[in-house]
Coordinates of C-alpha atoms in Angstrom, one line a residue:
M273 CA 306.3 130.4 47.1
T274 CA 306.6 126.8 46.0
R275 CA 306.1 124.0 48.4
L276 CA 309.0 124.0 50.9
F277 CA 311.3 121.0 51.2
F278 CA 313.2 120.8 54.4
L279 CA 316.7 119.6 54.9
C280 CA 318.2 120.1 58.4
C281 CA 321.3 119.1 60.2
I282 CA 320.8 119.1 63.9
L283 CA 323.8 120.4 65.7
L284 CA 324.5 118.9 69.1
F285 CA 326.0 121.2 71.7
N286 CA 327.7 120.7 75.0
S287 CA 325.4 120.7 78.1
F288 CA 324.9 123.9 79.9
P289 CA 323.6 123.0 83.4
A290 CA 321.0 125.3 85.0
R291 CA 318.9 125.3 88.0
A292 CA 316.5 122.3 87.9
N293 CA 313.4 122.8 85.7
Q294 CA 311.3 120.1 87.1
T295 CA 308.4 119.9 84.6
D296 CA 307.9 116.1 84.0
G297 CA 310.9 115.4 86.3
I298 CA 313.5 116.7 83.9
E299 CA 316.0 119.6 83.6
L300 CA 316.6 121.1 80.2
L301 CA 320.3 121.5 79.4
N302 CA 320.2 123.0 75.9
A303 CA 318.0 123.3 72.9
T304 CA 318.3 123.9 69.1
L305 CA 315.5 124.8 66.7
V306 CA 316.0 124.5 63.0
A307 CA 313.0 125.7 61.0
R308 CA 312.0 127.0 57.6
L309 CA 309.0 129.4 57.3
H310 CA 306.6 130.3 54.6
L311 CA 304.6 133.4 55.6
S312 CA 301.1 134.1 54.3
H313 CA 298.3 136.5 55.0
R314 CA 296.0 133.5 54.8
A315 CA 296.7 131.6 58.0
E316 CA 296.1 128.2 56.6
D317 CA 298.6 128.9 53.7
G318 CA 301.5 129.6 56.1
Q319 CA 303.9 126.7 56.5
M320 CA 306.5 125.8 59.1
V321 CA 308.8 122.8 58.8
G322 CA 311.0 122.4 61.9
A323 CA 313.2 120.1 64.0
Y324 CA 313.7 120.8 67.7
Q325 CA 316.6 119.1 69.4
V326 CA 316.6 119.2 73.2
S327 CA 318.9 117.7 75.7
F328 CA 317.8 116.9 79.3
R329 CA 318.5 114.9 82.4
A330 CA 316.3 113.5 85.2
V331 CA 316.1 115.4 88.5
T332 CA 313.6 113.3 90.4
D333 CA 314.2 110.0 92.2
T334 CA 311.7 108.2 89.9
P335 CA 313.3 107.2 86.7
V336 CA 311.9 109.0 83.6
T337 CA 310.7 106.7 80.9
K338 CA 308.5 109.0 78.9
V339 CA 308.2 112.8 78.1
S340 CA 305.2 114.7 76.9
V341 CA 305.5 117.5 74.4
L342 CA 302.8 120.0 73.4
L343 CA 302.5 121.7 70.0
N344 CA 300.2 124.3 68.4
P345 CA 297.1 122.5 67.0
G346 CA 298.1 123.5 63.5
L347 CA 301.5 121.7 63.9
D348 CA 301.9 117.9 63.7
V349 CA 304.8 115.8 65.0
L350 CA 306.2 113.8 62.1
K351 CA 308.7 111.7 64.0
V352 CA 311.1 111.7 67.0
V353 CA 314.6 110.4 66.9
G354 CA 317.1 109.6 69.6
A355 CA 320.8 108.7 69.8
G356 CA 322.1 107.2 66.6
N357 CA 319.2 108.7 64.7
K358 CA 316.9 105.8 65.8
S359 CA 313.2 106.5 65.7
L360 CA 311.4 106.5 69.1
Q361 CA 307.9 105.3 69.9
V362 CA 305.5 108.3 69.8
N363 CA 301.8 108.3 70.9
R364 CA 300.1 111.3 69.1
R365 CA 296.7 112.8 70.0
T366 CA 294.9 116.1 70.2
T367 CA 294.1 116.9 73.8
S368 CA 292.0 119.3 75.8
I369 CA 294.1 121.2 78.3
T370 CA 293.0 120.8 81.9
G371 CA 292.5 124.3 83.4
A372 CA 292.0 126.1 80.1
T373 CA 288.5 125.9 78.8
G374 CA 288.4 125.5 75.0
L375 CA 292.2 125.1 74.5
R376 CA 293.2 122.0 72.6
L377 CA 296.8 121.2 71.7
N378 CA 298.6 118.5 69.8
T379 CA 300.3 116.2 72.3
A380 CA 303.0 113.6 71.7
T381 CA 304.1 111.2 74.4
I382 CA 307.6 110.0 73.6
T383 CA 309.0 106.7 75.1
L384 CA 312.7 107.0 75.8
P385 CA 314.9 104.1 74.6
K386 CA 315.9 103.5 78.3
A387 CA 314.9 104.9 81.7
L388 CA 316.7 108.1 82.6
K389 CA 317.9 108.1 86.2
K390 CA 318.6 111.0 88.4
N391 CA 322.0 112.6 87.8
K392 CA 323.1 109.7 85.5
G393 CA 323.6 110.8 82.0
R394 CA 321.3 112.7 79.7
A395 CA 319.0 112.1 76.8
E396 CA 318.9 113.9 73.5
I397 CA 315.9 113.8 71.2
V398 CA 315.0 115.5 67.9
I399 CA 311.3 116.2 67.3
H400 CA 310.5 116.7 63.6
Y401 CA 307.2 118.6 62.9
K402 CA 305.4 120.7 60.3
G403 CA 302.2 122.6 59.7
H404 CA 300.9 126.1 60.3
L405 CA 300.3 128.2 63.4
K406 CA 296.7 128.6 64.6
D407 CA 295.5 131.7 66.5
L408 CA 295.3 130.4 70.1
S409 CA 293.4 133.6 71.2
A410 CA 290.5 132.1 69.4
Q411 CA 290.7 129.2 71.8
G412 CA 290.7 131.4 74.9
L413 CA 294.5 131.9 75.3
D414 CA 294.5 135.7 75.5
G415 CA 297.3 137.6 73.7
V416 CA 298.5 134.8 71.5
P417 CA 297.0 135.6 68.1
E418 CA 300.1 134.8 66.0
T419 CA 299.9 133.0 62.6
L420 CA 302.7 132.8 60.0
N421 CA 301.9 136.3 58.8
P422 CA 304.4 138.4 56.8
D423 CA 303.5 141.5 58.8
F424 CA 304.2 140.0 62.2
T425 CA 304.5 136.6 63.8
M426 CA 306.2 135.1 66.8
I427 CA 308.0 131.8 67.4
R428 CA 307.5 131.3 71.2
S429 CA 306.5 128.8 73.8
Q430 CA 303.3 130.7 74.6
G431 CA 302.1 130.0 71.1
F432 CA 303.5 126.5 71.1
A433 CA 305.3 127.2 67.9
Y434 CA 308.0 124.7 68.9
P435 CA 307.5 121.6 71.2
L436 CA 307.0 122.5 74.9
I437 CA 307.9 119.7 77.3
A438 CA 304.9 119.7 79.7
S439 CA 301.8 117.7 80.5
P440 CA 298.5 118.7 79.0
D441 CA 297.4 120.9 82.0
M442 CA 297.9 124.6 82.7
A443 CA 299.8 124.0 85.9
S444 CA 302.4 122.0 84.1
I445 CA 302.4 124.5 81.2
D446 CA 302.8 127.5 83.5
Q447 CA 305.8 125.8 85.1
A448 CA 307.3 125.1 81.6
W449 CA 306.8 128.7 80.5
S450 CA 308.8 129.9 83.5
R451 CA 311.6 127.5 83.2
N452 CA 314.9 128.7 84.6
P453 CA 317.4 129.9 82.0
F454 CA 319.3 127.6 79.7
H455 CA 321.3 128.0 76.5
Q456 CA 319.4 127.9 73.2
V457 CA 320.1 128.2 69.4
A458 CA 317.8 128.7 66.5
F459 CA 318.3 128.5 62.7
L460 CA 315.5 130.1 60.8
D461 CA 314.9 130.5 57.1
V462 CA 312.7 133.6 56.7
P463 CA 311.2 134.9 53.5
G464 CA 310.8 138.5 52.5
N465 CA 311.9 141.8 54.0
N466 CA 311.8 140.5 57.6
T467 CA 314.2 140.3 60.5
V468 CA 314.2 138.3 63.7
V469 CA 314.6 139.8 67.2
G470 CA 314.1 138.3 70.6
N471 CA 315.9 136.8 73.6
L472 CA 318.4 135.1 71.2
S473 CA 320.9 137.3 69.4
I474 CA 321.7 137.2 65.7
A475 CA 325.0 135.4 65.4
Q476 CA 325.0 135.2 61.6
K477 CA 322.7 136.4 58.8
T478 CA 322.9 135.4 55.1
T479 CA 320.5 136.2 52.3
R480 CA 320.0 134.1 49.1
G481 CA 317.2 135.2 46.8
D482 CA 314.0 135.8 48.8
I483 CA 315.2 133.8 51.8
T484 CA 317.3 135.1 54.7
K485 CA 318.9 132.6 57.0
F486 CA 319.2 133.7 60.6
E487 CA 321.5 131.9 63.1
M488 CA 320.3 132.9 66.6
K489 CA 322.1 132.2 69.8
S490 CA 321.6 133.1 73.5
S491 CA 324.7 134.9 74.7
R492 CA 323.7 134.0 78.3
P493 CA 321.3 131.4 79.7
T494 CA 317.7 132.6 78.9
G495 CA 314.1 131.5 79.4
P496 CA 312.2 129.7 76.6
M497 CA 313.0 131.3 73.3
A498 CA 310.7 134.1 72.2
L499 CA 311.5 135.4 68.6
A500 CA 309.5 138.0 66.7
I501 CA 309.6 138.1 62.9
A502 CA 308.6 141.4 61.2
P503 CA 309.9 144.2 58.9
Y504 CA 311.5 145.8 62.0
R505 CA 313.6 148.9 62.0
V506 CA 316.6 147.9 64.1
T507 CA 318.8 150.3 66.0
T508 CA 321.9 149.4 68.0
L509 CA 322.9 151.5 71.0
G510 CA 326.0 149.8 72.4
P511 CA 324.9 146.4 73.9
I512 CA 321.2 147.4 73.4
T513 CA 319.2 146.6 70.3
T514 CA 315.8 148.3 69.8
A515 CA 313.4 147.1 67.1
T516 CA 310.3 149.1 66.1
L517 CA 307.5 148.3 63.7
P518 CA 306.8 150.6 60.7
Q519 CA 303.6 151.9 62.4
D520 CA 305.6 153.0 65.4
A521 CA 307.7 155.5 63.5
A522 CA 306.5 158.6 65.4
A523 CA 307.6 157.1 68.7
D524 CA 310.9 155.7 67.4
S525 CA 313.3 158.5 68.3
T526 CA 311.6 159.2 71.6
F527 CA 311.9 155.6 72.6
S528 CA 315.6 155.6 71.9
G529 CA 316.0 158.6 74.1
H530 CA 314.2 156.7 77.0
V531 CA 316.5 153.8 76.5
E532 CA 319.6 156.0 76.7
Q533 CA 318.3 157.8 79.9
A534 CA 317.4 154.5 81.6
T535 CA 320.8 153.0 80.7
A536 CA 322.6 156.1 82.1
A537 CA 320.6 155.9 85.3
L538 CA 321.6 152.3 85.9
E539 CA 325.3 153.1 85.2
D540 CA 325.2 155.8 87.8
M541 CA 323.8 153.4 90.3
F542 CA 325.8 150.2 89.5
G543 CA 328.6 151.1 87.1
A544 CA 329.0 149.6 83.7
P545 CA 327.0 146.5 82.7
A546 CA 328.5 143.1 82.3
S547 CA 331.0 143.0 79.4
N548 CA 329.0 140.2 77.6
A549 CA 325.6 141.6 78.4
R550 CA 323.1 142.1 75.5
M551 CA 319.5 143.2 75.5
T552 CA 316.9 143.5 72.8
I553 CA 313.8 145.7 73.3
A554 CA 311.2 145.1 70.6
A555 CA 307.7 146.4 69.9
L556 CA 304.7 144.2 69.7
P557 CA 301.5 145.0 67.7
P558 CA 298.3 145.6 69.7
G559 CA 296.7 142.5 71.0
Y560 CA 299.8 140.5 71.8
R561 CA 300.6 139.4 75.3
V562 CA 304.1 140.4 76.4
P563 CA 306.3 137.2 76.8
E564 CA 307.9 136.9 80.2
G565 CA 311.5 135.9 80.7
R566 CA 315.0 137.2 80.6
G567 CA 317.1 138.2 77.6
A568 CA 314.6 140.4 75.8
Y569 CA 312.0 143.0 76.6
F570 CA 308.9 143.3 74.5
V571 CA 306.6 146.3 74.7
N572 CA 303.3 147.2 73.0
G573 CA 303.7 149.9 70.4
S574 CA 301.6 152.4 72.4
D575 CA 304.2 152.2 75.3
L576 CA 307.3 152.9 73.2
A577 CA 307.4 156.6 74.1
G578 CA 307.7 155.9 77.8
T579 CA 307.8 152.6 79.6
P580 CA 307.9 152.8 83.4
A581 CA 309.4 149.3 83.7
L582 CA 312.3 150.0 81.3
K583 CA 315.0 150.2 84.0
T584 CA 313.8 147.0 85.5
A585 CA 313.9 145.2 82.2
L586 CA 317.4 146.6 81.4
F587 CA 318.7 145.4 84.8
D588 CA 319.3 142.0 83.2
M589 CA 322.5 143.4 81.8
W590 CA 323.7 144.2 85.3
R591 CA 322.7 140.9 86.9
M592 CA 325.5 138.9 88.4
S593 CA 323.7 135.6 88.9
P594 CA 323.7 134.5 85.2
D595 CA 321.7 131.3 85.3
G596 CA 319.2 131.6 88.2
R597 CA 320.9 128.8 90.0
A598 CA 319.9 128.5 93.7
G599 CA 322.9 129.2 95.9
H600 CA 324.8 131.3 93.5
W601 CA 326.4 133.9 95.7
A602 CA 324.8 136.8 93.7
A603 CA 321.2 135.6 93.8
G604 CA 320.4 137.6 96.9
F605 CA 322.6 140.5 95.8
D606 CA 320.7 140.8 92.5
T607 CA 317.3 140.6 94.4
V608 CA 318.3 143.7 96.4
L609 CA 319.5 145.6 93.3
A610 CA 316.3 144.8 91.4
A611 CA 314.3 146.2 94.3
I612 CA 316.4 149.3 94.4
I613 CA 315.6 150.0 90.8
R614 CA 311.9 149.6 91.4
G615 CA 312.0 152.3 94.1
E616 CA 311.7 152.7 97.8
Q617 CA 308.3 151.2 98.0
A618 CA 309.7 148.0 96.7
M619 CA 312.4 148.0 99.4
T620 CA 309.8 148.8 102.0
T621 CA 307.8 145.8 101.0
M622 CA 310.8 143.5 100.6
R623 CA 312.4 144.1 104.1
P624 CA 309.7 142.5 106.3
N625 CA 309.2 139.7 103.8
L626 CA 312.9 138.8 103.7
F627 CA 313.0 138.9 107.5
A628 CA 310.0 136.7 107.9
R629 CA 311.3 134.2 105.4
S630 CA 314.7 134.0 107.0
K631 CA 313.2 133.7 110.5
T632 CA 311.0 130.8 109.4
L633 CA 313.9 129.0 107.7
M634 CA 316.0 129.2 110.9
A635 CA 313.2 128.2 113.1
D636 CA 312.8 125.1 110.9
D637 CA 316.5 124.2 111.1
S638 CA 318.5 125.5 114.1
A639 CA 321.8 124.5 112.4
L640 CA 321.1 127.0 109.6
G641 CA 321.3 130.0 112.0
K642 CA 324.7 128.9 113.3
T643 CA 326.2 128.5 109.8
A644 CA 328.2 131.3 108.2
L645 CA 326.8 132.5 104.9
A646 CA 330.1 131.7 103.4
D647 CA 329.5 128.0 104.2
Y648 CA 325.8 127.7 103.2
V649 CA 326.3 126.0 99.9
I650 CA 328.9 123.5 101.1
E651 CA 326.7 122.7 104.1
G652 CA 323.7 122.0 101.7
Y653 CA 321.8 125.2 102.2
S654 CA 321.8 126.4 98.6
N655 CA 318.1 127.3 98.5
E656 CA 318.2 129.0 101.9
S657 CA 321.2 131.1 100.8
D658 CA 319.2 133.2 98.4
A659 CA 316.8 134.6 101.0
V660 CA 319.3 135.0 103.8
S661 CA 321.9 136.7 101.6
A662 CA 319.2 139.1 100.3
L663 CA 318.4 140.0 103.8
A664 CA 322.1 140.5 104.6
F665 CA 322.7 142.8 101.6
T666 CA 319.5 144.8 102.4
A667 CA 320.7 145.3 106.0
L668 CA 324.1 146.4 104.7
R669 CA 322.5 149.0 102.5
D670 CA 320.4 150.4 105.4
L671 CA 323.4 150.5 107.7
M672 CA 325.8 152.1 105.2
G673 CA 323.4 154.5 103.5
E674 CA 322.4 154.6 99.9
E675 CA 325.5 156.4 98.6
D676 CA 328.2 154.3 100.3
F677 CA 326.3 151.1 99.4
S678 CA 326.2 152.2 95.7
M679 CA 330.0 152.6 95.8
L680 CA 330.3 149.1 97.4
V681 CA 328.1 147.6 94.6
M682 CA 330.4 149.1 92.0
K683 CA 333.4 147.6 93.7
I684 CA 331.8 144.2 94.0
R685 CA 330.8 144.2 90.3
R686 CA 334.3 145.4 89.3
N687 CA 336.3 143.0 91.4
L688 CA 334.0 139.9 91.6
G689 CA 332.2 140.1 88.2
A690 CA 334.7 137.9 86.3
G691 CA 336.0 134.4 86.9
Y692 CA 335.1 132.0 89.7
T693 CA 333.6 133.6 92.8
D694 CA 331.8 132.0 95.7
M695 CA 330.3 133.3 99.0
A696 CA 333.5 132.7 100.9
S697 CA 335.3 135.0 98.4
V698 CA 332.5 137.6 98.8
A699 CA 332.8 137.4 102.6
E700 CA 336.5 138.0 102.4
F701 CA 336.1 140.9 100.0
L702 CA 333.4 142.5 102.2
E703 CA 335.6 142.3 105.3
Q704 CA 338.3 144.1 103.5
S705 CA 336.1 146.6 101.7
V706 CA 333.4 147.7 104.1
E707 CA 334.6 150.5 106.4
H708 CA 331.3 151.5 108.0
K709 CA 331.7 150.3 111.7
H710 CA 328.2 148.8 112.1
A711 CA 328.0 147.3 108.7
K712 CA 331.5 145.7 109.1
K713 CA 330.2 144.0 112.3
L714 CA 327.3 142.5 110.4
V715 CA 329.6 141.2 107.7
K716 CA 331.8 139.6 110.4
N717 CA 328.8 138.1 112.3
W718 CA 326.7 136.9 109.3
F719 CA 329.0 136.1 106.4
A720 CA 331.9 134.6 108.5
G721 CA 330.7 134.1 112.0
G722 CA 327.5 132.1 111.8
K723 CA 325.5 134.5 114.1
A724 CA 322.6 135.4 111.8
G725 CA 320.3 133.0 113.6
K726 CA 321.1 134.5 117.0
D727 CA 320.3 138.0 115.7
I728 CA 317.1 137.0 114.0
S729 CA 315.7 134.9 116.8
R730 CA 316.1 137.9 119.2
A731 CA 314.2 140.3 116.9
D732 CA 310.5 140.5 116.1
S733 CA 310.8 142.7 113.1
Y734 CA 313.3 143.9 110.5
D735 CA 313.6 147.2 112.2
E736 CA 314.4 145.5 115.5
L737 CA 317.0 143.4 113.8
L738 CA 318.6 146.4 112.3
S739 CA 318.6 148.3 115.6
R740 CA 321.0 145.6 117.0
Y741 CA 323.7 147.1 114.7
R742 CA 323.0 150.8 115.2

């Protein structure tokens, strides 16, 4: 392939607020990657020319004047531009990463045109870069061997294939890798007989000559983008896309059967998935670490025939707290459903943990225990709401029994799954829908009556708490 010349138009999107991602004191709002790839079996011959547009705001009291971005050591920052396409000051260097022996990354410290203050406006920058991907497993980062290879490569934050906003230390990097969900878009020019799968869905695909242009979008907020590029065989089963590599042909049909069984089991427990839910399940070659995050589920090829965590991964399509925001009414609800999927041992472990967490929260703030769950967010208890509501829904399940609670879950998802819902609406719905005598009393006392603290303070264990309602 001749040398690639890159022309990109960065598309600016509206902000999509998410729970604060406090790496370097900022919260990411949205991101767009535009990149053209040349894939080669010789790592040094592979080329990537890209531009990464990211929008963010400050979430700490200290004004943000600079941001640090990290890149794969084979990729170099060419320039960074801000509003009005004005070039920003950039300090570039190759840096050893604190806490990761042997790992060195290209680091760019970007000076913002003006200090960004908490909850006052946002900044948008575009980072232009080019080069090739170096195998980071050779630098001690296990499971990240990707290069720009025509058989398989990945564009993901773990390989630093696009700028990661973090300081050059593993604590900051780990936090950035686990950012809470936000909307993302990618435009990729990919050569050869390859397709792209991952936690962004294909919105549009066009082919001209040897190049296929993929427009990828997140249908829901998702963690840092993880995109795999390979000659995948892609199968669509309703809202689920499976992608298998040529060497996984023997397991292909068996894997599809496991997906269908897992999906049917979840529908039996919780009803139909969310109408806009999408999930991609893709195979990785041996030696690749599975990326974490919502929106896609990667498995190693040897696990295709039977993955024990498949139902847990697919649960993302049934999740009712879409963006991981603290205080969302369904955060605790989803915690309970995810534990149910993992099995009774997970529930057994979760019960005392939720009780202990809630007891500590209420001991630290006596007003919390006197506040109705319906009023937690408006009273400033967004973070506390997640743990206490999870405890409440767990207690409801144990009081009602598995079958009746499953029916309640389906009713909640059917009636509260669309449009605006808050905990006050949930409390009202539960009072009208829960018929079990003891469970109804807990709904009245906790969700509407502000008596959770009284009940918890008088119990020394979860079982003792539950016995107050039996």
